[in-house]
Amino acid sequence: MRVTILGSGSRGNAVLIESAGTRLLVDAGFSGRDLERRLAAVDVDPASLTALLITHDHSDHTRGMGVAARRWKVPLYLTDLTRNVCRGLLDGTEDVRAYSSAEPVEIDGLTVTPFLTVHDAIDPVAVTVTERGTGEKLGIATDLGRATAPVRHALQGCDVLVLESNHDEILLRESPYPWSVKARIGGSHGHLSNRAAAELVGELFHDGLCAVVLAHMSEQANDPSLARDVVGYALEKRRFHGMLDVAQQEAPMQPIDVTRLRALRLPAQMALF
């Protein structure tokens, strides 16, 4: 499995998962032209996408979904409630396939397991993606609101975790956002702070965790180095020796080769027995 974060933040989110000829795009929060540019930057032909799955209705996750589904003939996975609220982005010619948080979705050799979050959207989910042949597991968990028990349960055992670390609580208070926006971001239906992300990643740590990518970072109320320090300290206490990185808004990250990282972790895991 290979994971490429094409961009993450309040102005757009999209994550590409590749495995044995399957190319799944989770969210399409950029314009069609921008999605095409970002895919080209990582040498991916948009017409080669296998499927597009949308996690919730906010525009930073849906902006380009209709264009992508029509232009590149990509099956579009939506929950019924999300489809209804996003009907203005669709013209009826798309190949829309319904899914729900009640059961996994099989897309070629990948199993996508959606689970509900408490974000302030109509029907928000986060997902894990598991390669059935190898068992490699990716968690994509942004727009969480708070780390509920079902969220913590669903994200257990991930090899790679893409986790929101949206804001620093002090920087959020001092930010230029209106108080209503500050209350929404910092509330129980908004976004995880660096501190909350650190607490969650500490709970989710296990010896097989290969990489943590901090995502959906506020440009006004956070700083990448601060988020890395806060979450990194929680991981350091657990003797984490994997990859810790921060997703960017403006450009794709380098692809993460989950298979390679998993192999690098193997000797340390074997040494425990």
PDB file of C-alpha atoms in Angstrom:
ATOM      1  CA  MET A   1       0.000   0.000   0.000  1.00  0.00           C
ATOM      2  CA  ARG A   2       1.130   3.529  -0.799  1.00  0.00           C
ATOM      3  CA  VAL A   3      -0.431   6.692   0.672  1.00  0.00           C
ATOM      4  CA  THR A   4      -0.133  10.218  -0.736  1.00  0.00           C
ATOM      5  CA  ILE A   5      -1.739  13.208   0.960  1.00  0.00           C
ATOM      6  CA  LEU A   6      -2.486  15.536  -1.944  1.00  0.00           C
ATOM      7  CA  GLY A   7      -3.279  18.385   0.431  1.00  0.00           C
ATOM      8  CA  SER A   8      -4.830  18.938   3.837  1.00  0.00           C
ATOM      9  CA  GLY A   9      -6.295  21.955   5.585  1.00  0.00           C
ATOM     10  CA  SER A  10      -9.308  24.217   5.693  1.00  0.00           C
ATOM     11  CA  ARG A  11      -8.918  25.031   1.968  1.00  0.00           C
ATOM     12  CA  GLY A  12      -8.997  21.460   0.724  1.00  0.00           C
ATOM     13  CA  ASN A  13      -8.376  17.811   1.576  1.00  0.00           C
ATOM     14  CA  ALA A  14      -7.650  14.716  -0.516  1.00  0.00           C
ATOM     15  CA  VAL A  15      -5.772  11.480   0.183  1.00  0.00           C
ATOM     16  CA  LEU A  16      -4.712   8.957  -2.475  1.00  0.00           C
ATOM     17  CA  ILE A  17      -4.325   5.275  -1.562  1.00  0.00           C
ATOM     18  CA  GLU A  18      -2.670   2.946  -4.079  1.00  0.00           C
ATOM     19  CA  SER A  19      -2.439  -0.826  -3.908  1.00  0.00           C
ATOM     20  CA  ALA A  20      -1.846  -3.432  -6.628  1.00  0.00           C
ATOM     21  CA  GLY A  21      -3.469  -1.432  -9.408  1.00  0.00           C
ATOM     22  CA  THR A  22      -6.201   0.092  -7.204  1.00  0.00           C
ATOM     23  CA  ARG A  23      -6.247   3.852  -6.764  1.00  0.00           C
ATOM     24  CA  LEU A  24      -8.728   5.151  -4.206  1.00  0.00           C
ATOM     25  CA  LEU A  25      -9.154   8.869  -3.595  1.00  0.00           C
ATOM     26  CA  VAL A  26     -10.592   9.755  -0.195  1.00  0.00           C
ATOM     27  CA  ASP A  27     -12.187  13.223  -0.404  1.00  0.00           C
ATOM     28  CA  ALA A  28     -11.919  15.746  -3.223  1.00  0.00           C
ATOM     29  CA  GLY A  29     -11.788  19.143  -1.550  1.00  0.00           C
ATOM     30  CA  PHE A  30     -10.038  20.926  -4.416  1.00  0.00           C
ATOM     31  CA  SER A  31     -11.306  22.090  -7.783  1.00  0.00           C
ATOM     32  CA  GLY A  32     -11.131  19.605 -10.637  1.00  0.00           C
ATOM     33  CA  ARG A  33      -8.224  21.487 -12.178  1.00  0.00           C
ATOM     34  CA  ASP A  34      -6.340  21.591  -8.871  1.00  0.00           C
ATOM     35  CA  LEU A  35      -6.956  17.882  -8.241  1.00  0.00           C
ATOM     36  CA  GLU A  36      -5.576  17.133 -11.695  1.00  0.00           C
ATOM     37  CA  ARG A  37      -2.504  19.267 -10.997  1.00  0.00           C
ATOM     38  CA  ARG A  38      -1.861  17.584  -7.655  1.00  0.00           C
ATOM     39  CA  LEU A  39      -2.261  14.102  -9.106  1.00  0.00           C
ATOM     40  CA  ALA A  40       0.100  14.986 -11.968  1.00  0.00           C
ATOM     41  CA  ALA A  41       2.665  16.148  -9.393  1.00  0.00           C
ATOM     42  CA  VAL A  42       2.805  12.576  -8.066  1.00  0.00           C
ATOM     43  CA  ASP A  43       2.684  11.011 -11.563  1.00  0.00           C
ATOM     44  CA  VAL A  44      -0.885   9.751 -11.375  1.00  0.00           C
ATOM     45  CA  ASP A  45      -3.281   9.956 -14.325  1.00  0.00           C
ATOM     46  CA  PRO A  46      -6.712  10.976 -12.947  1.00  0.00           C
ATOM     47  CA  ALA A  47      -8.363   8.600 -15.423  1.00  0.00           C
ATOM     48  CA  SER A  48      -6.639   5.717 -13.621  1.00  0.00           C
ATOM     49  CA  LEU A  49      -8.548   6.336 -10.364  1.00  0.00           C
ATOM     50  CA  THR A  50     -10.596   3.332  -9.257  1.00  0.00           C
ATOM     51  CA  ALA A  51     -13.010   5.128  -6.925  1.00  0.00           C
ATOM     52  CA  LEU A  52     -13.654   8.322  -4.994  1.00  0.00           C
ATOM     53  CA  LEU A  53     -15.072   8.207  -1.473  1.00  0.00           C
ATOM     54  CA  ILE A  54     -16.321  11.302   0.357  1.00  0.00           C
ATOM     55  CA  THR A  55     -16.279  11.399   4.158  1.00  0.00           C
ATOM     56  CA  HIS A  56     -18.686  14.312   4.743  1.00  0.00           C
ATOM     57  CA  ASP A  57     -20.369  17.266   3.106  1.00  0.00           C
ATOM     58  CA  HIS A  58     -18.108  20.215   3.964  1.00  0.00           C
ATOM     59  CA  SER A  59     -16.708  21.949   0.889  1.00  0.00           C
ATOM     60  CA  ASP A  60     -13.071  21.379   1.826  1.00  0.00           C
ATOM     61  CA  HIS A  61     -13.808  17.672   1.257  1.00  0.00           C
ATOM     62  CA  THR A  62     -16.346  17.816  -1.589  1.00  0.00           C
ATOM     63  CA  ARG A  63     -15.471  20.771  -3.847  1.00  0.00           C
ATOM     64  CA  GLY A  64     -14.225  18.744  -6.811  1.00  0.00           C
ATOM     65  CA  MET A  65     -16.166  15.511  -6.374  1.00  0.00           C
ATOM     66  CA  GLY A  66     -18.765  16.059  -9.092  1.00  0.00           C
ATOM     67  CA  VAL A  67     -16.228  17.226 -11.651  1.00  0.00           C
ATOM     68  CA  ALA A  68     -13.911  14.307 -10.813  1.00  0.00           C
ATOM     69  CA  ALA A  69     -16.680  11.714 -11.029  1.00  0.00           C
ATOM     70  CA  ARG A  70     -17.920  13.019 -14.394  1.00  0.00           C
ATOM     71  CA  ARG A  71     -14.661  13.961 -16.081  1.00  0.00           C
ATOM     72  CA  TRP A  72     -12.720  10.840 -15.135  1.00  0.00           C
ATOM     73  CA  LYS A  73     -15.648   8.376 -14.988  1.00  0.00           C
ATOM     74  CA  VAL A  74     -14.858   7.517 -11.366  1.00  0.00           C
ATOM     75  CA  PRO A  75     -17.442   5.748  -9.161  1.00  0.00           C
ATOM     76  CA  LEU A  76     -18.404   8.124  -6.355  1.00  0.00           C
ATOM     77  CA  TYR A  77     -19.132   6.707  -2.903  1.00  0.00           C
ATOM     78  CA  LEU A  78     -21.428   8.840  -0.729  1.00  0.00           C
ATOM     79  CA  THR A  79     -23.700   8.244   2.217  1.00  0.00           C
ATOM     80  CA  ASP A  80     -27.339   8.994   1.410  1.00  0.00           C
ATOM     81  CA  LEU A  81     -27.460  12.022   3.714  1.00  0.00           C
ATOM     82  CA  THR A  82     -24.233  13.458   2.302  1.00  0.00           C
ATOM     83  CA  ARG A  83     -25.455  12.935  -1.246  1.00  0.00           C
ATOM     84  CA  ASN A  84     -28.677  14.769  -0.472  1.00  0.00           C
ATOM     85  CA  VAL A  85     -26.990  17.820   1.016  1.00  0.00           C
ATOM     86  CA  CYS A  86     -24.382  17.913  -1.796  1.00  0.00           C
ATOM     87  CA  ARG A  87     -26.864  17.518  -4.656  1.00  0.00           C
ATOM     88  CA  GLY A  88     -25.876  20.944  -6.007  1.00  0.00           C
ATOM     89  CA  LEU A  89     -22.466  19.517  -6.953  1.00  0.00           C
ATOM     90  CA  LEU A  90     -24.006  16.664  -8.954  1.00  0.00           C
ATOM     91  CA  ASP A  91     -25.930  16.622 -12.237  1.00  0.00           C
ATOM     92  CA  GLY A  92     -27.250  13.061 -12.107  1.00  0.00           C
ATOM     93  CA  THR A  93     -24.829  11.564 -14.620  1.00  0.00           C
ATOM     94  CA  GLU A  94     -22.328  10.412 -11.986  1.00  0.00           C
ATOM     95  CA  ASP A  95     -21.936   6.774 -10.988  1.00  0.00           C
ATOM     96  CA  VAL A  96     -22.943   7.276  -7.347  1.00  0.00           C
ATOM     97  CA  ARG A  97     -22.703   4.325  -4.986  1.00  0.00           C
ATOM     98  CA  ALA A  98     -24.224   4.474  -1.523  1.00  0.00           C
ATOM     99  CA  TYR A  99     -22.360   3.433   1.574  1.00  0.00           C
ATOM    100  CA  SER A 100     -22.957   3.815   5.303  1.00  0.00           C
ATOM    101  CA  SER A 101     -21.065   3.632   8.561  1.00  0.00           C
ATOM    102  CA  ALA A 102     -22.880   0.354   9.313  1.00  0.00           C
ATOM    103  CA  GLU A 103     -20.649  -1.847   7.163  1.00  0.00           C
ATOM    104  CA  PRO A 104     -17.318  -1.906   5.311  1.00  0.00           C
ATOM    105  CA  VAL A 105     -16.978  -1.113   1.613  1.00  0.00           C
ATOM    106  CA  GLU A 106     -14.952  -3.442  -0.616  1.00  0.00           C
ATOM    107  CA  ILE A 107     -13.092  -1.624  -3.406  1.00  0.00           C
ATOM    108  CA  ASP A 108     -10.974  -4.108  -5.351  1.00  0.00           C
ATOM    109  CA  GLY A 109      -8.373  -5.377  -2.863  1.00  0.00           C
ATOM    110  CA  LEU A 110      -9.079  -2.670  -0.292  1.00  0.00           C
ATOM    111  CA  THR A 111     -11.532  -2.775   2.582  1.00  0.00           C
ATOM    112  CA  VAL A 112     -12.749   0.680   3.617  1.00  0.00           C
ATOM    113  CA  THR A 113     -14.303   0.723   7.083  1.00  0.00           C
ATOM    114  CA  PRO A 114     -16.211   3.943   7.807  1.00  0.00           C
ATOM    115  CA  PHE A 115     -17.042   4.993  11.355  1.00  0.00           C
ATOM    116  CA  LEU A 116     -19.049   7.914  12.662  1.00  0.00           C
ATOM    117  CA  THR A 117     -17.474  11.039  14.088  1.00  0.00           C
ATOM    118  CA  VAL A 118     -19.151  13.884  15.962  1.00  0.00           C
ATOM    119  CA  HIS A 119     -17.998  16.647  13.604  1.00  0.00           C
ATOM    120  CA  ASP A 120     -20.616  19.287  12.753  1.00  0.00           C
ATOM    121  CA  ALA A 121     -21.531  17.874   9.346  1.00  0.00           C
ATOM    122  CA  ILE A 122     -24.707  16.106   8.226  1.00  0.00           C
ATOM    123  CA  ASP A 123     -23.312  12.542   8.307  1.00  0.00           C
ATOM    124  CA  PRO A 124     -19.578  12.673   9.051  1.00  0.00           C
ATOM    125  CA  VAL A 125     -17.332   9.621   8.992  1.00  0.00           C
ATOM    126  CA  ALA A 126     -13.653   8.851   9.242  1.00  0.00           C
ATOM    127  CA  VAL A 127     -12.242   5.707   7.661  1.00  0.00           C
ATOM    128  CA  THR A 128      -9.674   2.989   7.920  1.00  0.00           C
ATOM    129  CA  VAL A 129      -8.404   1.381   4.728  1.00  0.00           C
ATOM    130  CA  THR A 130      -7.009  -2.153   4.915  1.00  0.00           C
ATOM    131  CA  GLU A 131      -5.249  -4.051   2.154  1.00  0.00           C
ATOM    132  CA  ARG A 132      -6.795  -7.480   2.359  1.00  0.00           C
ATOM    133  CA  GLY A 133      -3.773  -9.376   1.054  1.00  0.00           C
ATOM    134  CA  THR A 134      -1.236  -7.983   3.526  1.00  0.00           C
ATOM    135  CA  GLY A 135      -3.359  -6.617   6.353  1.00  0.00           C
ATOM    136  CA  GLU A 136      -1.693  -3.206   6.048  1.00  0.00           C
ATOM    137  CA  LYS A 137      -3.995  -0.675   7.704  1.00  0.00           C
ATOM    138  CA  LEU A 138      -4.292   3.073   7.216  1.00  0.00           C
ATOM    139  CA  GLY A 139      -6.395   5.375   9.395  1.00  0.00           C
ATOM    140  CA  ILE A 140      -7.649   8.716   8.040  1.00  0.00           C
ATOM    141  CA  ALA A 141      -9.083  10.634  10.966  1.00  0.00           C
ATOM    142  CA  THR A 142      -9.669  14.343  10.453  1.00  0.00           C
ATOM    143  CA  ASP A 143     -12.724  16.420  11.399  1.00  0.00           C
ATOM    144  CA  LEU A 144     -13.260  14.322  14.513  1.00  0.00           C
ATOM    145  CA  GLY A 145     -14.849  16.798  16.894  1.00  0.00           C
ATOM    146  CA  ARG A 146     -13.537  14.723  19.779  1.00  0.00           C
ATOM    147  CA  ALA A 147     -11.988  11.294  20.164  1.00  0.00           C
ATOM    148  CA  THR A 148     -15.007   9.200  21.081  1.00  0.00           C
ATOM    149  CA  ALA A 149     -14.765   5.576  22.189  1.00  0.00           C
ATOM    150  CA  PRO A 150     -15.879   4.291  18.742  1.00  0.00           C
ATOM    151  CA  VAL A 151     -13.195   6.439  17.083  1.00  0.00           C
ATOM    152  CA  ARG A 152     -10.485   5.116  19.399  1.00  0.00           C
ATOM    153  CA  HIS A 153     -11.652   1.547  18.806  1.00  0.00           C
ATOM    154  CA  ALA A 154     -11.763   1.898  15.005  1.00  0.00           C
ATOM    155  CA  LEU A 155      -8.248   3.337  14.792  1.00  0.00           C
ATOM    156  CA  GLN A 156      -6.533   0.616  16.781  1.00  0.00           C
ATOM    157  CA  GLY A 157      -3.796  -1.327  15.015  1.00  0.00           C
ATOM    158  CA  CYS A 158      -3.065   1.146  12.201  1.00  0.00           C
ATOM    159  CA  ASP A 159       0.297   0.932  10.462  1.00  0.00           C
ATOM    160  CA  VAL A 160      -0.071   4.539   9.291  1.00  0.00           C
ATOM    161  CA  LEU A 161      -2.248   7.149  10.947  1.00  0.00           C
ATOM    162  CA  VAL A 162      -3.311  10.410   9.288  1.00  0.00           C
ATOM    163  CA  LEU A 163      -4.627  12.376  12.249  1.00  0.00           C
ATOM    164  CA  GLU A 164      -5.896  15.905  12.588  1.00  0.00           C
ATOM    165  CA  SER A 165      -3.879  18.210  14.803  1.00  0.00           C
ATOM    166  CA  ASN A 166      -5.853  21.288  13.944  1.00  0.00           C
ATOM    167  CA  HIS A 167      -5.013  23.997  16.431  1.00  0.00           C
ATOM    168  CA  ASP A 168      -3.075  25.112  19.457  1.00  0.00           C
ATOM    169  CA  GLU A 169      -5.518  26.185  22.148  1.00  0.00           C
ATOM    170  CA  ILE A 170      -3.652  29.402  22.991  1.00  0.00           C
ATOM    171  CA  LEU A 171      -3.080  30.357  19.354  1.00  0.00           C
ATOM    172  CA  LEU A 172      -6.764  29.704  18.673  1.00  0.00           C
ATOM    173  CA  ARG A 173      -7.797  32.129  21.428  1.00  0.00           C
ATOM    174  CA  GLU A 174      -5.384  34.746  20.058  1.00  0.00           C
ATOM    175  CA  SER A 175      -6.292  34.176  16.401  1.00  0.00           C
ATOM    176  CA  PRO A 176      -8.211  36.722  14.274  1.00  0.00           C
ATOM    177  CA  TYR A 177     -11.198  34.368  13.913  1.00  0.00           C
ATOM    178  CA  PRO A 178     -14.554  35.664  15.230  1.00  0.00           C
ATOM    179  CA  TRP A 179     -15.510  34.235  18.624  1.00  0.00           C
ATOM    180  CA  SER A 180     -18.232  32.121  17.030  1.00  0.00           C
ATOM    181  CA  VAL A 181     -15.647  30.446  14.796  1.00  0.00           C
ATOM    182  CA  LYS A 182     -13.248  29.956  17.689  1.00  0.00           C
ATOM    183  CA  ALA A 183     -16.021  28.302  19.688  1.00  0.00           C
ATOM    184  CA  ARG A 184     -16.881  26.015  16.767  1.00  0.00           C
ATOM    185  CA  ILE A 185     -13.284  24.963  16.103  1.00  0.00           C
ATOM    186  CA  GLY A 186     -12.479  24.339  19.745  1.00  0.00           C
ATOM    187  CA  GLY A 187     -15.829  22.779  20.629  1.00  0.00           C
ATOM    188  CA  SER A 188     -16.739  19.123  20.922  1.00  0.00           C
ATOM    189  CA  HIS A 189     -18.045  19.046  17.318  1.00  0.00           C
ATOM    190  CA  GLY A 190     -15.131  20.902  15.734  1.00  0.00           C
ATOM    191  CA  HIS A 191     -11.506  19.815  15.515  1.00  0.00           C
ATOM    192  CA  LEU A 192      -8.837  18.207  17.678  1.00  0.00           C
ATOM    193  CA  SER A 193      -6.205  20.437  19.246  1.00  0.00           C
ATOM    194  CA  ASN A 194      -2.534  19.474  19.281  1.00  0.00           C
ATOM    195  CA  ARG A 195      -2.949  18.369  22.886  1.00  0.00           C
ATOM    196  CA  ALA A 196      -5.991  16.220  22.080  1.00  0.00           C
ATOM    197  CA  ALA A 197      -4.188  14.705  19.094  1.00  0.00           C
ATOM    198  CA  ALA A 198      -1.211  13.869  21.311  1.00  0.00           C
ATOM    199  CA  GLU A 199      -3.462  12.184  23.859  1.00  0.00           C
ATOM    200  CA  LEU A 200      -5.182  10.148  21.148  1.00  0.00           C
ATOM    201  CA  VAL A 201      -1.979   9.073  19.418  1.00  0.00           C
ATOM    202  CA  GLY A 202      -0.608   8.017  22.778  1.00  0.00           C
ATOM    203  CA  GLU A 203      -3.612   5.738  23.253  1.00  0.00           C
ATOM    204  CA  LEU A 204      -3.316   4.361  19.725  1.00  0.00           C
ATOM    205  CA  PHE A 205       0.411   3.677  19.856  1.00  0.00           C
ATOM    206  CA  HIS A 206       1.484   0.081  19.333  1.00  0.00           C
ATOM    207  CA  ASP A 207       4.747  -1.509  18.291  1.00  0.00           C
ATOM    208  CA  GLY A 208       3.635  -1.815  14.667  1.00  0.00           C
ATOM    209  CA  LEU A 209       2.833   1.892  14.196  1.00  0.00           C
ATOM    210  CA  CYS A 210       5.092   2.995  11.335  1.00  0.00           C
ATOM    211  CA  ALA A 211       4.064   6.572  10.596  1.00  0.00           C
ATOM    212  CA  VAL A 212       1.942   9.408  11.921  1.00  0.00           C
ATOM    213  CA  VAL A 213       1.010  12.335   9.669  1.00  0.00           C
ATOM    214  CA  LEU A 214      -0.528  15.404  11.286  1.00  0.00           C
ATOM    215  CA  ALA A 215      -3.251  16.866   9.086  1.00  0.00           C
ATOM    216  CA  HIS A 216      -5.997  19.485   8.719  1.00  0.00           C
ATOM    217  CA  MET A 217      -3.788  22.071  10.418  1.00  0.00           C
ATOM    218  CA  SER A 218      -5.154  25.584  10.905  1.00  0.00           C
ATOM    219  CA  GLU A 219      -3.134  28.269   9.155  1.00  0.00           C
ATOM    220  CA  GLN A 220      -4.286  30.910  11.638  1.00  0.00           C
ATOM    221  CA  ALA A 221      -4.302  28.973  14.913  1.00  0.00           C
ATOM    222  CA  ASN A 222      -1.427  26.523  14.718  1.00  0.00           C
ATOM    223  CA  ASP A 223       2.211  26.125  13.785  1.00  0.00           C
ATOM    224  CA  PRO A 224       3.602  22.946  12.198  1.00  0.00           C
ATOM    225  CA  SER A 225       6.682  22.875  14.417  1.00  0.00           C
ATOM    226  CA  LEU A 226       4.547  23.310  17.539  1.00  0.00           C
ATOM    227  CA  ALA A 227       2.161  20.521  16.526  1.00  0.00           C
ATOM    228  CA  ARG A 228       5.096  18.252  15.716  1.00  0.00           C
ATOM    229  CA  ASP A 229       6.673  18.974  19.116  1.00  0.00           C
ATOM    230  CA  VAL A 230       3.490  18.310  21.094  1.00  0.00           C
ATOM    231  CA  VAL A 231       2.562  15.082  19.318  1.00  0.00           C
ATOM    232  CA  GLY A 232       6.200  14.055  18.978  1.00  0.00           C
ATOM    233  CA  TYR A 233       6.688  14.274  22.742  1.00  0.00           C
ATOM    234  CA  ALA A 234       3.764  11.899  23.313  1.00  0.00           C
ATOM    235  CA  LEU A 235       5.260   9.452  20.815  1.00  0.00           C
ATOM    236  CA  GLU A 236       8.781   9.828  22.193  1.00  0.00           C
ATOM    237  CA  LYS A 237       7.542   8.790  25.643  1.00  0.00           C
ATOM    238  CA  ARG A 238       6.394   5.537  24.050  1.00  0.00           C
ATOM    239  CA  ARG A 239       9.720   5.030  22.246  1.00  0.00           C
ATOM    240  CA  PHE A 240       8.250   5.518  18.804  1.00  0.00           C
ATOM    241  CA  HIS A 241      10.922   5.244  16.099  1.00  0.00           C
ATOM    242  CA  GLY A 242       8.743   5.643  13.031  1.00  0.00           C
ATOM    243  CA  MET A 243       7.981   8.578  10.760  1.00  0.00           C
ATOM    244  CA  LEU A 244       6.299  11.759  12.045  1.00  0.00           C
ATOM    245  CA  ASP A 245       5.396  14.375   9.438  1.00  0.00           C
ATOM    246  CA  VAL A 246       2.998  17.243   8.788  1.00  0.00           C
ATOM    247  CA  ALA A 247       0.699  17.386   5.737  1.00  0.00           C
ATOM    248  CA  GLN A 248       0.792  20.583   3.714  1.00  0.00           C
ATOM    249  CA  GLN A 249      -2.078  22.600   2.272  1.00  0.00           C
ATOM    250  CA  GLU A 250      -0.389  23.859  -0.860  1.00  0.00           C
ATOM    251  CA  ALA A 251       1.269  20.749  -2.293  1.00  0.00           C
ATOM    252  CA  PRO A 252       1.242  16.953  -2.053  1.00  0.00           C
ATOM    253  CA  MET A 253       3.481  15.108   0.376  1.00  0.00           C
ATOM    254  CA  GLN A 254       5.944  12.523  -0.806  1.00  0.00           C
ATOM    255  CA  PRO A 255       4.180   9.137  -1.042  1.00  0.00           C
ATOM    256  CA  ILE A 256       4.364   6.937   2.049  1.00  0.00           C
ATOM    257  CA  ASP A 257       5.276   3.366   1.194  1.00  0.00           C
ATOM    258  CA  VAL A 258       3.473   1.446   3.926  1.00  0.00           C
ATOM    259  CA  THR A 259       4.966  -1.898   2.883  1.00  0.00           C
ATOM    260  CA  ARG A 260       8.527  -0.557   3.136  1.00  0.00           C
ATOM    261  CA  LEU A 261       7.936   1.141   6.486  1.00  0.00           C
ATOM    262  CA  ARG A 262       6.318  -1.988   7.850  1.00  0.00           C
ATOM    263  CA  ALA A 263       9.347  -4.037   6.793  1.00  0.00           C
ATOM    264  CA  LEU A 264      11.679  -1.571   8.528  1.00  0.00           C
ATOM    265  CA  ARG A 265       9.717  -1.999  11.758  1.00  0.00           C
ATOM    266  CA  LEU A 266       9.814  -5.798  11.583  1.00  0.00           C
ATOM    267  CA  PRO A 267      13.183  -6.419  13.315  1.00  0.00           C
ATOM    268  CA  ALA A 268      12.160  -4.306  16.327  1.00  0.00           C
ATOM    269  CA  GLN A 269       8.894  -6.199  16.578  1.00  0.00           C
ATOM    270  CA  MET A 270      10.623  -9.587  16.334  1.00  0.00           C
ATOM    271  CA  ALA A 271      13.063  -8.604  19.062  1.00  0.00           C
ATOM    272  CA  LEU A 272      10.201  -8.544  21.551  1.00  0.00           C
ATOM    273  CA  PHE A 273       9.710 -12.314  21.302  1.00  0.00           C
TER     274      PHE A 273
END
